[in-house]
Structures are given as structure tokens and as C-alpha cells.
Short mmCIF file of C-alpha atoms in Angstrom, two decimals:
data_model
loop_
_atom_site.label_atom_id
_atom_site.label_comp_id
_atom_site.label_asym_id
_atom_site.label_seq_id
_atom_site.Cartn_x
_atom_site.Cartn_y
_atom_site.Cartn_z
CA UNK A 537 25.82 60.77 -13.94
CA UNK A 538 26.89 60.53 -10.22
CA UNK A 539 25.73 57.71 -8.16
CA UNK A 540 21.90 58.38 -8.99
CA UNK A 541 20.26 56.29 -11.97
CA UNK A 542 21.69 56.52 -15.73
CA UNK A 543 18.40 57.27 -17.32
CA UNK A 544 14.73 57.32 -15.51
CA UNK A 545 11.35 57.00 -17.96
CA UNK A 546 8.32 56.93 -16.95
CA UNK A 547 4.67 57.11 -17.90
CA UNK A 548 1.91 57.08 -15.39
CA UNK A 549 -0.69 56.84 -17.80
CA UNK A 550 -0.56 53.29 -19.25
CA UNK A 551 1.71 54.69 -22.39
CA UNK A 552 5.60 53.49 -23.26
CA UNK A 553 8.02 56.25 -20.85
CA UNK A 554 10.82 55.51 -23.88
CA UNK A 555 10.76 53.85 -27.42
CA UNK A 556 14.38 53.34 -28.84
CA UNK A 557 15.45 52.09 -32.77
CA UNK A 558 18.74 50.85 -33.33
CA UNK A 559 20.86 48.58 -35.78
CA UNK A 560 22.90 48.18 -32.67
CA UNK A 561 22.55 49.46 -29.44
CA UNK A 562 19.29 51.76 -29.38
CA UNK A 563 20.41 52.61 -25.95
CA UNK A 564 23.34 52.28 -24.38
CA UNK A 565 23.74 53.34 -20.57
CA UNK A 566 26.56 53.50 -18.04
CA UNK A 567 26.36 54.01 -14.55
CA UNK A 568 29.71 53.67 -12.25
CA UNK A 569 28.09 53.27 -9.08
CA UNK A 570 23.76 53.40 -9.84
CA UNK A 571 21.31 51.87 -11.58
CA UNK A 572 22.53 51.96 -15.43
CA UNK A 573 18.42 52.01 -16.35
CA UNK A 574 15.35 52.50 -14.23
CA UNK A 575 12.09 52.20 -15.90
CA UNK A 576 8.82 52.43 -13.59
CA UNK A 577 5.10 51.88 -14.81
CA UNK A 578 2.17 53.01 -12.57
CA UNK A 579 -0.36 51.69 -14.57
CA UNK A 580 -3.57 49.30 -13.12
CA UNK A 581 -3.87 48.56 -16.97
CA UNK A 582 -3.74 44.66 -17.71
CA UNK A 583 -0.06 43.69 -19.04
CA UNK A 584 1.27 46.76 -17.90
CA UNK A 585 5.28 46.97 -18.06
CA UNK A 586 8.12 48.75 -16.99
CA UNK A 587 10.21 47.09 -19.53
CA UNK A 588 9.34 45.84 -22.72
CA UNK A 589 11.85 43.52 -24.82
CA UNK A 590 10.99 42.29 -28.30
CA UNK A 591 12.47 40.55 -31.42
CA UNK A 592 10.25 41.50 -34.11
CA UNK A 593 12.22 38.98 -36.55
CA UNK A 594 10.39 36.11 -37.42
CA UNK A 595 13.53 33.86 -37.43
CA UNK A 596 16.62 35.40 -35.20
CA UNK A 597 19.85 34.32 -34.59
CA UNK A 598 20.74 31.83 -32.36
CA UNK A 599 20.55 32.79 -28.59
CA UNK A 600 18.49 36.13 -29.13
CA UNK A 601 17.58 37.79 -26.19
CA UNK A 602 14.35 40.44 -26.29
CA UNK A 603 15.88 40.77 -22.35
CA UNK A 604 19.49 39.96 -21.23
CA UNK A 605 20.62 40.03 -18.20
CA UNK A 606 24.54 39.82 -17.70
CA UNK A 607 26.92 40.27 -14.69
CA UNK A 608 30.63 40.01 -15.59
CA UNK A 609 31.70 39.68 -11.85
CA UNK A 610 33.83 36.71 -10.75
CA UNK A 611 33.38 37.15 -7.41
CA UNK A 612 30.42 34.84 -6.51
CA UNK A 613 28.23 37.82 -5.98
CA UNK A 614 25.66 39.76 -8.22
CA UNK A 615 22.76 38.98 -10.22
CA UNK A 616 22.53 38.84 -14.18
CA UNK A 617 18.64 39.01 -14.06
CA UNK A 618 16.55 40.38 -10.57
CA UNK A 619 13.09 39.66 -10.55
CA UNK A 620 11.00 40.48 -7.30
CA UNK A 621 7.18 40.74 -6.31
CA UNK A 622 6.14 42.34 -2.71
CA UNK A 623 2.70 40.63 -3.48
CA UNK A 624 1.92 37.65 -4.32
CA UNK A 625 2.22 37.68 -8.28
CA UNK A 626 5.57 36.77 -9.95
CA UNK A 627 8.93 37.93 -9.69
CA UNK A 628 9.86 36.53 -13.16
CA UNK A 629 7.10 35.17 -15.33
CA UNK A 630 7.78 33.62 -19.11
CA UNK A 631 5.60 32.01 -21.31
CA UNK A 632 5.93 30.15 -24.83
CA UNK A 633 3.68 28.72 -27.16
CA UNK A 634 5.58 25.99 -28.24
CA UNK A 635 9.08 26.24 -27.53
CA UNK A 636 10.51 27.20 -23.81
CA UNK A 637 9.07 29.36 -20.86
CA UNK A 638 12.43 29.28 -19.00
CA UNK A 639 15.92 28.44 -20.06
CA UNK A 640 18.99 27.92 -17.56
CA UNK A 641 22.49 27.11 -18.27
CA UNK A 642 25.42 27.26 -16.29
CA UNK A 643 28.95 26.61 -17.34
CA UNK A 644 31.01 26.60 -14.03
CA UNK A 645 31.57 23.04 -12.65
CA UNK A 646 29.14 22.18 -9.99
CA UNK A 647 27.20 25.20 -10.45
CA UNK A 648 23.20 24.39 -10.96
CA UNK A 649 21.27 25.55 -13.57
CA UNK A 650 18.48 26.99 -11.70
CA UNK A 651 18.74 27.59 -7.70
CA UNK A 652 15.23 27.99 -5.68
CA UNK A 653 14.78 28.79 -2.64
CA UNK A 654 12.43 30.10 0.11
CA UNK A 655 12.66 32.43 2.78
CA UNK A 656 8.88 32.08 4.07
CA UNK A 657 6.79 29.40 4.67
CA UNK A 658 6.21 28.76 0.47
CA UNK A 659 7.42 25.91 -1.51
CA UNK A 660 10.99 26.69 -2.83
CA UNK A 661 9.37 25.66 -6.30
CA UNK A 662 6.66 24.64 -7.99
CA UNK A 663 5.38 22.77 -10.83
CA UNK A 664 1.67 22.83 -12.35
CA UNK A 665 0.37 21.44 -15.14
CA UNK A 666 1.89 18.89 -17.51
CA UNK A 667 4.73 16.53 -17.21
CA UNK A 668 8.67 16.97 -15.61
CA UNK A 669 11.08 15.77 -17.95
CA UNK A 670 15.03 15.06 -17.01
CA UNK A 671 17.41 14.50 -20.00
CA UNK A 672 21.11 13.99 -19.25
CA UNK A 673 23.60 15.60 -21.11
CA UNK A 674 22.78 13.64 -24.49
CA UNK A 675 18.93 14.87 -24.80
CA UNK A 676 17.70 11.22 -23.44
CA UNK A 677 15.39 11.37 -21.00
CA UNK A 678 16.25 9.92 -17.88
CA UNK A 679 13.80 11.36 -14.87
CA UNK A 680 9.90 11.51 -16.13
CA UNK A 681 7.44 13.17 -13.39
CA UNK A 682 3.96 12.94 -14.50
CA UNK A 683 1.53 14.52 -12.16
CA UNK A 684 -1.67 12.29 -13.29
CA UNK A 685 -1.10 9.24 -15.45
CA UNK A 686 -4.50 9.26 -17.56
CA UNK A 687 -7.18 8.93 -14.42
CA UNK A 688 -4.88 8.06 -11.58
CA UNK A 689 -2.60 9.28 -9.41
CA UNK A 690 0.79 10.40 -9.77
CA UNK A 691 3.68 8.84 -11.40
CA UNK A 692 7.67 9.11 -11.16
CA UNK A 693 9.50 7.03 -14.07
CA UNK A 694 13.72 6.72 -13.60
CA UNK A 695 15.08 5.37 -17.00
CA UNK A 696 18.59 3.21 -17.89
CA UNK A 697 21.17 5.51 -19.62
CA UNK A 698 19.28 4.90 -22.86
CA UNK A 699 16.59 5.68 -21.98
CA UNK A 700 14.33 2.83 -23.72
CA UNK A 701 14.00 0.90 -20.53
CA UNK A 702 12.36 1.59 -17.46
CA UNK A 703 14.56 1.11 -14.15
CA UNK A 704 12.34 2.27 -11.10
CA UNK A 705 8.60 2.88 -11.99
CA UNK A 706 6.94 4.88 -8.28
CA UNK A 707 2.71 4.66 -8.92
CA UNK A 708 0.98 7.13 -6.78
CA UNK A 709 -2.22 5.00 -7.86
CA UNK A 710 -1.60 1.49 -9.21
CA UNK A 711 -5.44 1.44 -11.12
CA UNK A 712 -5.40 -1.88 -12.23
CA UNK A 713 -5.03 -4.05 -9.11
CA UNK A 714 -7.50 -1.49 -6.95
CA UNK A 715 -6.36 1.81 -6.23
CA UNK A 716 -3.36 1.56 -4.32
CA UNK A 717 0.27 3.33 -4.42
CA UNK A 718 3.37 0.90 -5.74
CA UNK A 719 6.63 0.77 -6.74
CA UNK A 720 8.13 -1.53 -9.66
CA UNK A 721 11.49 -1.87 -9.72
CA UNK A 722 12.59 -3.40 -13.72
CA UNK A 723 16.09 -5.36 -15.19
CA UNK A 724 16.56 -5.00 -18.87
CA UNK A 725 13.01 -3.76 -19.22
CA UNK A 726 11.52 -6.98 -17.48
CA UNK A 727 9.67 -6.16 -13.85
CA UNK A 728 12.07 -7.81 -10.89
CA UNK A 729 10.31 -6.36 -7.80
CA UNK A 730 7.22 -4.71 -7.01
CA UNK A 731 6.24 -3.15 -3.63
CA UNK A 732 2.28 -2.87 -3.47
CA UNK A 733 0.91 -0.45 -0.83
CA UNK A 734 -2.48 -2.90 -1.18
CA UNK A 735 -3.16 -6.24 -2.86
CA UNK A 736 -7.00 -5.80 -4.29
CA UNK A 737 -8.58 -5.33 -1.07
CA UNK A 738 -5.66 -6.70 1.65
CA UNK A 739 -2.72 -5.33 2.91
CA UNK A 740 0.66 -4.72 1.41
CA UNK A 741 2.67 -6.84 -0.84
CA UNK A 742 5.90 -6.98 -1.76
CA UNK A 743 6.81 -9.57 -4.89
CA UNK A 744 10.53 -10.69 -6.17
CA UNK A 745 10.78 -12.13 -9.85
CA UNK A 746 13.68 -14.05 -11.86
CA UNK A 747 15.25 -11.97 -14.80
CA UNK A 748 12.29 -13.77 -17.03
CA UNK A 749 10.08 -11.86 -13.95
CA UNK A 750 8.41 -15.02 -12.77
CA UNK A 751 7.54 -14.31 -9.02
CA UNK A 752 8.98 -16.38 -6.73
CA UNK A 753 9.04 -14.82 -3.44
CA UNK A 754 5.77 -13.05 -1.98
CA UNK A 755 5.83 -11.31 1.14
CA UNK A 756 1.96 -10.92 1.81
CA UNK A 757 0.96 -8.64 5.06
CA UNK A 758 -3.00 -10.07 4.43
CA UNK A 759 -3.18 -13.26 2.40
CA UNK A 760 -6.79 -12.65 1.55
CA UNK A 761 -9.56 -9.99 3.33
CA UNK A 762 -8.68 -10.32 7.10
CA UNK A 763 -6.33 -13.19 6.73
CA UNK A 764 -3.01 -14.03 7.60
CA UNK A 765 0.85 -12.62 6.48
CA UNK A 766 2.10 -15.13 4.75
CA UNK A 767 5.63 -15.49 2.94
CA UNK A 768 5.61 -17.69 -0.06
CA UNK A 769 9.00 -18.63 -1.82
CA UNK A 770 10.47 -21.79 -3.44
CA UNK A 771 13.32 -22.09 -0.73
CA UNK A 772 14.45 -20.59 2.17
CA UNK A 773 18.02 -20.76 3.46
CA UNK A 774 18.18 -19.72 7.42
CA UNK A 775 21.83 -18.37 8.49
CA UNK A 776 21.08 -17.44 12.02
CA UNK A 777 20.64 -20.42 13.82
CA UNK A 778 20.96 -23.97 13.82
CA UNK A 779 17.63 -25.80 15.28
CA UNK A 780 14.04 -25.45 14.92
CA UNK A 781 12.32 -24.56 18.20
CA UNK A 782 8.45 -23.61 19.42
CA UNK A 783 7.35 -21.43 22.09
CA UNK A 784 6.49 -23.15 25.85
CA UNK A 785 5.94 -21.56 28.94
CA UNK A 786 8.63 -23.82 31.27
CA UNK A 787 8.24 -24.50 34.85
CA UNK A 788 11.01 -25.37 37.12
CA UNK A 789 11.47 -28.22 40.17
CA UNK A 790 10.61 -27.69 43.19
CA UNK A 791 13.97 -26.29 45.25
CA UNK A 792 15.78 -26.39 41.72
CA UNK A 793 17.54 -23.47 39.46
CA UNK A 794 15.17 -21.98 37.06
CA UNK A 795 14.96 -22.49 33.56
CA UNK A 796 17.59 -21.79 31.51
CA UNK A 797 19.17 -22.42 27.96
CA UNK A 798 20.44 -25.88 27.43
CA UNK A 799 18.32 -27.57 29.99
CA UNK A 800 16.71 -30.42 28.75
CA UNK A 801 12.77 -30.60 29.49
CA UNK A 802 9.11 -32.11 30.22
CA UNK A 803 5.95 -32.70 29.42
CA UNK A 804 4.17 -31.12 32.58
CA UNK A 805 1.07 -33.27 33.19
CA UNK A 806 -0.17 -30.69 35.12
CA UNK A 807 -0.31 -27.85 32.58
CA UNK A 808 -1.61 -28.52 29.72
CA UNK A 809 0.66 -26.99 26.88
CA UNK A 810 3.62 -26.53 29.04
CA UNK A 811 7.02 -28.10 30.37
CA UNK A 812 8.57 -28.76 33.72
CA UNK A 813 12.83 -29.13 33.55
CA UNK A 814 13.07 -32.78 33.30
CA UNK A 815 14.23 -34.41 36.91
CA UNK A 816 14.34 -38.61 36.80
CA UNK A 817 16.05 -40.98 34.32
CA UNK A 818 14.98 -42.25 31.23
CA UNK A 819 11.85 -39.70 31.14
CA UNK A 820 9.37 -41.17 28.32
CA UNK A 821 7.57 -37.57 28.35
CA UNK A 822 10.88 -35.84 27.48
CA UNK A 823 10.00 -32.76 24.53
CA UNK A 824 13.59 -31.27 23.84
CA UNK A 825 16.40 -28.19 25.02
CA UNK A 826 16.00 -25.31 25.80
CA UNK A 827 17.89 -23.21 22.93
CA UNK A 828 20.14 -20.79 23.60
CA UNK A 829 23.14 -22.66 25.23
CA UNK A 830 26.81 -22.31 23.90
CA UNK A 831 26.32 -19.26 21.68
CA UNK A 832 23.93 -21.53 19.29
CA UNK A 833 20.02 -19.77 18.92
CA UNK A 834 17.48 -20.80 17.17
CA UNK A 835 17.38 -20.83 13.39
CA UNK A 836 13.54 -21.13 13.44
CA UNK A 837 11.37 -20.15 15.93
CA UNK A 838 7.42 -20.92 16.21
CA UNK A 839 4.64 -19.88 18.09
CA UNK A 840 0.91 -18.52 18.04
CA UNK A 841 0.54 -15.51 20.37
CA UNK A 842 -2.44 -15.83 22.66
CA UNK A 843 -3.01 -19.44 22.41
CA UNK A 844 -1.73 -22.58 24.20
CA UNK A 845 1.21 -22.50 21.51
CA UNK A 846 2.89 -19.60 22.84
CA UNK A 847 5.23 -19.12 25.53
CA UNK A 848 8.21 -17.58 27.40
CA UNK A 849 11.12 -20.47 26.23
CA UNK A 850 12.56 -21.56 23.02
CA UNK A 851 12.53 -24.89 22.99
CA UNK A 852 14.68 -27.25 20.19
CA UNK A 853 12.39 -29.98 19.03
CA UNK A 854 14.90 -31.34 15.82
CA UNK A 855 18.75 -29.96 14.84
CA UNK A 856 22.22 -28.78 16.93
CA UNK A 857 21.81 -27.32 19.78
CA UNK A 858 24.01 -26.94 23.26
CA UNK A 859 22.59 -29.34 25.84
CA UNK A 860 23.57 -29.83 29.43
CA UNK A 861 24.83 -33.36 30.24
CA UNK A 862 26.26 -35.37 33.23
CA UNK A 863 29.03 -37.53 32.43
CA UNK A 864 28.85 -38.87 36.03
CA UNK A 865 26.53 -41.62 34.74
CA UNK A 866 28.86 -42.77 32.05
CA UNK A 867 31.20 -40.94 30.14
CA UNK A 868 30.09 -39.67 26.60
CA UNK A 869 31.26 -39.61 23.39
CA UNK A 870 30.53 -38.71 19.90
CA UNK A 871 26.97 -40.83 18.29
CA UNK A 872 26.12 -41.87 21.96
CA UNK A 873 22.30 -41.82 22.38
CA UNK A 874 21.29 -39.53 25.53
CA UNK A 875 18.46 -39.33 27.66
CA UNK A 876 17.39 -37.50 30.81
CA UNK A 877 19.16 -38.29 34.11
CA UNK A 878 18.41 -37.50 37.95
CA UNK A 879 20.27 -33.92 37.50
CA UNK A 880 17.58 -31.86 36.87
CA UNK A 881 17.64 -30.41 33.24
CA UNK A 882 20.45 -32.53 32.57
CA UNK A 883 21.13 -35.50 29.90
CA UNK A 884 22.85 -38.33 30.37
CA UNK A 885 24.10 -41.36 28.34
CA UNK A 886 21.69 -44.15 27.64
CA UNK A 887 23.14 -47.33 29.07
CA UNK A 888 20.16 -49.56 29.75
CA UNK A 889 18.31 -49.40 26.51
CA UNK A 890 15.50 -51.19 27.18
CA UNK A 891 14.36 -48.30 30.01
CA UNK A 892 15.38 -45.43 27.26
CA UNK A 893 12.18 -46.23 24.38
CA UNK A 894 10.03 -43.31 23.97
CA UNK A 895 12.91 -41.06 26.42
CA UNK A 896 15.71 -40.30 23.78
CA UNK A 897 16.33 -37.12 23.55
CA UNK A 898 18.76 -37.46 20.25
CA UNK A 899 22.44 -38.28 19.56
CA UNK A 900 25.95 -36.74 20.96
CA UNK A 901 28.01 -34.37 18.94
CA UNK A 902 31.02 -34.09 21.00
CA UNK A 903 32.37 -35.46 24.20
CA UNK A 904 32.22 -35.28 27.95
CA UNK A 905 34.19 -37.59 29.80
CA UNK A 906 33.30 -36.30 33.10
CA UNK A 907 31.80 -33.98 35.34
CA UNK A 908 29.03 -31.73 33.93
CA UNK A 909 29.31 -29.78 30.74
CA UNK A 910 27.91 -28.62 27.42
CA UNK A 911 27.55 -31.04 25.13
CA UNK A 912 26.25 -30.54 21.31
CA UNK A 913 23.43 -32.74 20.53
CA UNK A 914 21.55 -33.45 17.08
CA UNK A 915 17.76 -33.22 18.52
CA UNK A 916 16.00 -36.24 17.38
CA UNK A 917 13.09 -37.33 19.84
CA UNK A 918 12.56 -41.02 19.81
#
């Protein structure tokens, strides 16, 4: 042939356009340049085809093909098998009864097995009906995608490498704590974490559990209908910071600097629920520092938004924090008990002892021995 087809059959009446026999080959075309076989059907019949491969053998060989497909180019180019639709049907459609609708295998390294892809606005693939099962190279399953489990949602299961022992369980529809999605996360087939989308009724939840998968850390967004978040855990180590401070709303003296970290500070009888920087000696209404000073913060940090426990400051009420101080009044020196001084927001040592009961402010951690300055202070009000 030239560069036209090697052989054209049809039959536009719903019959076969060719029927071949063969021990081998029943046909065998070449075609240099065109199509080596071009088969067309025009029939509205049901099952209608254009090409019709069969084994009629009972039990065949290994790997036989009713239909192959093969492209011997090396190139990165071609197709072994081309299936196309201009409607909406299938380009390539295979069934089985029980063994397997589609089979891909590639042998090039990094190749996949089966490429999809879409050019419209479809999904690139899709997958209806029963389960999605992922074996690695041994046959064990590793990936299990379930698309109900029984009467609930959806269900993704990732297995350990033998494939006895769940690793990552993802519940579209957790049933038996009230419908909600979650995600358990297992060790040696024991549960270690869980991330609930909804606890019964409340918000989200997520649980941490030893190896033996007692829980011992809750982090609850509703601790009962309408209540409050709530973490729950048997101890909790803070890194960040080194005192434990509350939220105040801070006014400053009259003519005076605003307030800033380290300044030590008042009860304000005028306000109820907030401080003034402290301004006169031995202060019996002194409440703490302001945290912040000398590159120290907080380590905890409390307050209820809205209320008269909220406010602009953090204040250190117990632990280290950075404190100004005026050595003017007496130098100071490591385990020297301070108070507040005539410097506004400023500590000083405590030299008459009798005037300093109910106005200590805590001890001295290191030293000033004159002038102003930071000094580090272990916050204990007494």
C-alpha cells in the first residue's frame, strides 16, 4: 500500500466487515507510513464494534491478549493502545467477572503504570463502586480506599509494610461517637492519636495516648455543649518564658513615662481591676513587673477577654523576670529583699524592714551597685 490504510472492512449493517482463522497470525498487516488496520462499524445496534478480539480457550497461556496493543518506539512518543470518545461514552471500556477490568505495567524506572489526565473541566479519573486497594511490590496491601464503610461515610486506611497493622486510619464519618469526620493515627497496631472533627455533640478534639494508648493529653475546643476549650494533660513543661503573668490595664503617674516592661506596679484604688506604676516607698498595695524587660517574656500568660481580668499589660505575679531598680537607695546584691522606691516604676532595696510588710515585691537575682539598671528578680509578693 502507499500511505493510505493497509486493509479497510466495513459493514454498515450491524454484521462482522472481516472474520479471520489462524494457528498464527489470521491477519497480518503492514503499513510503512498509514494505518496498518482500519475497521469502522456504523451500526446503532447495542454492543456494536469495530473490532472484536476473543480467546475462545477456556484456559490460555499466560499473558493472552484477545487485543494487543504494542509500540516498539524508544523515543518517548507513540501509543501501544488509542482509545477515544467525541461523546461522552468511553474511550476504553473493560469489564471482568471475576478477575481484572484493567491491567497496567510498566517496566522503565519511574515510569507509572497508568497516567490520567484531563484536558476539560472532568476529573482526570474516577472511581465508582467498591473498594481501592494499593499493594506494594510484594502483593500486601498497603493503601485501602473504601468509599462507604458499612452505613457511614468514607474511609482511607494506610497500613505498616506488613500490612497487619493499621498506621493512619482517615474516617469520613466516625459513627460511633456521633457522626463526625476523624483521623486515628496507630503504633504497633495500638491507637496513639486521634483528631475528632466533633466530640458527641461539641467541637473538635484532638487526643494523644502512651504506646499502651491511654490518653493523656486532650485538647478539647468545647468541653461539653457550649462550654469551654479546655486542655487536659498530666504535665506541662513551658519553654518560652520564665514567669507567670495576668492581664491589667496599667495607668501611668501623672507627668511620668508610660508604662513599660520591667516597671514595677500598683494597685490603683481608683480603678477597680487595674494598676497605676508604683511612685512612693515601701508601697503595701504593690502587685508585681511588668514582663517583658531584658529579653525575658512571659512563660504563662492569663486573662479573661471582656471582663475586669483582661487588659493591655503582662504583669509577673510569681518567677524571673527583669525589673527596674535604683541602687541610689542602697546598693544591691544577690538575695536582697526589694520593694518600691520614690522612682516611679522602680524597686529599691529594703533597708527599714519594719516599713517593707505587705510591700515586698520578691528577692534579687543579680546586682546593682549603683545608678539605675535591670535587675533580675524572683517575684514573690509578701
Amino acid at each position: 500500500m502507499g500511505t493510505g490504510a493497509g486493509g479497510y472492512f466495513a459493514n454498515n449493517l450491524g454484521g462482522t466487515g472481516l472474520i479471520a482463522y489462524g494457528d498464527a497470525q489470521a491477519i497480518q498487516c503492514l503499513s510503512i507510513l498509514g494505518t496498518g488496520v482500519y475497521a469502522v462499524s456504523a451500526s446503532l445496534a447495542d454492543l456494536a464494534k469495530a473490532v472484536h478480539g476473543e480467546i475462545s480457550n477456556s484456559n490460555p497461556g499466560a499473558y493472552s491478549a484477545a487485543v494487543r496493543g504494542e509500540n516498539k518506539g524508544t523515543g518517548g512518543l507513540g501509543i501501544g493502545v488509542w482509545g477515544s470518545h467525541d461523546g461522552s461514552g468511553y474511550g476504553v471500556y473493560g469489564t471482568a467477572a471475576t478477575g481484572v477490568a484493567g491491567y497496567f505495567v510498566t517496566s522503565g524506572g519511574g515510569a507509572p503504570s497508568l497516567y490520567a489526565r484531563t484536558e476539560g473541566t472532568g476529573d482526570a479519573g474516577q472511581f465508582q463502586g467498591g473498594d481501592i486497594s494499593v499493594k506494594d511490590a510484594t502483593g500486601t496491601e498497603t493503601v485501602e480506599i473504601a468509599p462507604s464503610e458499612g452505613s457511614t461515610g468514607a474511609q482511607i486506611v494506610l497500613r505498616e509494610a506488613d500490612g497487619t497493622t493499621n498506621g493512619v486510619i482517615i474516617d469520613g464519618e466516625k459513627i460511633d461517637d456521633v457522626n463526625h469526620g476523624q483521623i486515628d493515627l496507630y503504633m504497633d497496631g495500638t491507637r496513639t492519636i486521634s483528631i475528632e472533627g466533633g466530640e458527641q455533640a461539641t467541637g473538635g478534639q484532638i487526643r494523644l495516648r502512651k504506646a499502651d494508648g491511654t490518653p493523656t493529653i486532650t485538647l478539647d475546643a468545647e468541653l461539653g455543649l457550649g462550654g469551654d476549650g479546655r486542655i487536659t494533660t498530666d504535665e506541662l513543661q513551658i519553654t518560652g518564658g520564665s514567669d507567670l503573668s495576668e492581664q491589667f490595664d496599667i495607668h501611668s503617674l501623672v507627668g511620668n513615662e508610660p508604662p513599660s516592661a520591667g516597671m514595677v506596679v500598683c494597685i490603683d484604688p481608683q480603678s477597680t481591676g487595674e494598676l497605676v506604676v508604683s511612685g512612693r516607698a515601701y508601697d503595701p498595695t504593690v502587685a508585681g513587673i511588668i514582663s517583658g524587660a531584658g529579653g525575658i517574656k512571659p512563660g504563662m500568660l492569663m486573662g479573661q477577654r471582656g471582663t475586669a481580668g483582661d487588659g493591655q499589660f503582662a504583669v509577673a505575679l510569681t518567677g524571673r523576670v527583669y525589673c527596674r531598680a535604683d541602687a541610689s537607695y542602697g546598693a544591691i546584691k544577690p538575695g536582697d529583699l526589694l520593694t518600691t522606691s520614690y522612682t516611679p516604676g522602680h524597686a529599691m532595696k529594703v533597708t527599714d524592714f519594719s516599713s517593707s510588710q505587705g510591700a515586698i515585691i520578691g528577692k534579687a537575682m543579680s546586682s546593682l551597685q549603683e545608678g539605675k539598671g535591670l535587675v533580675l528578680v524572683l517575684v514573690s509578693l509578701q
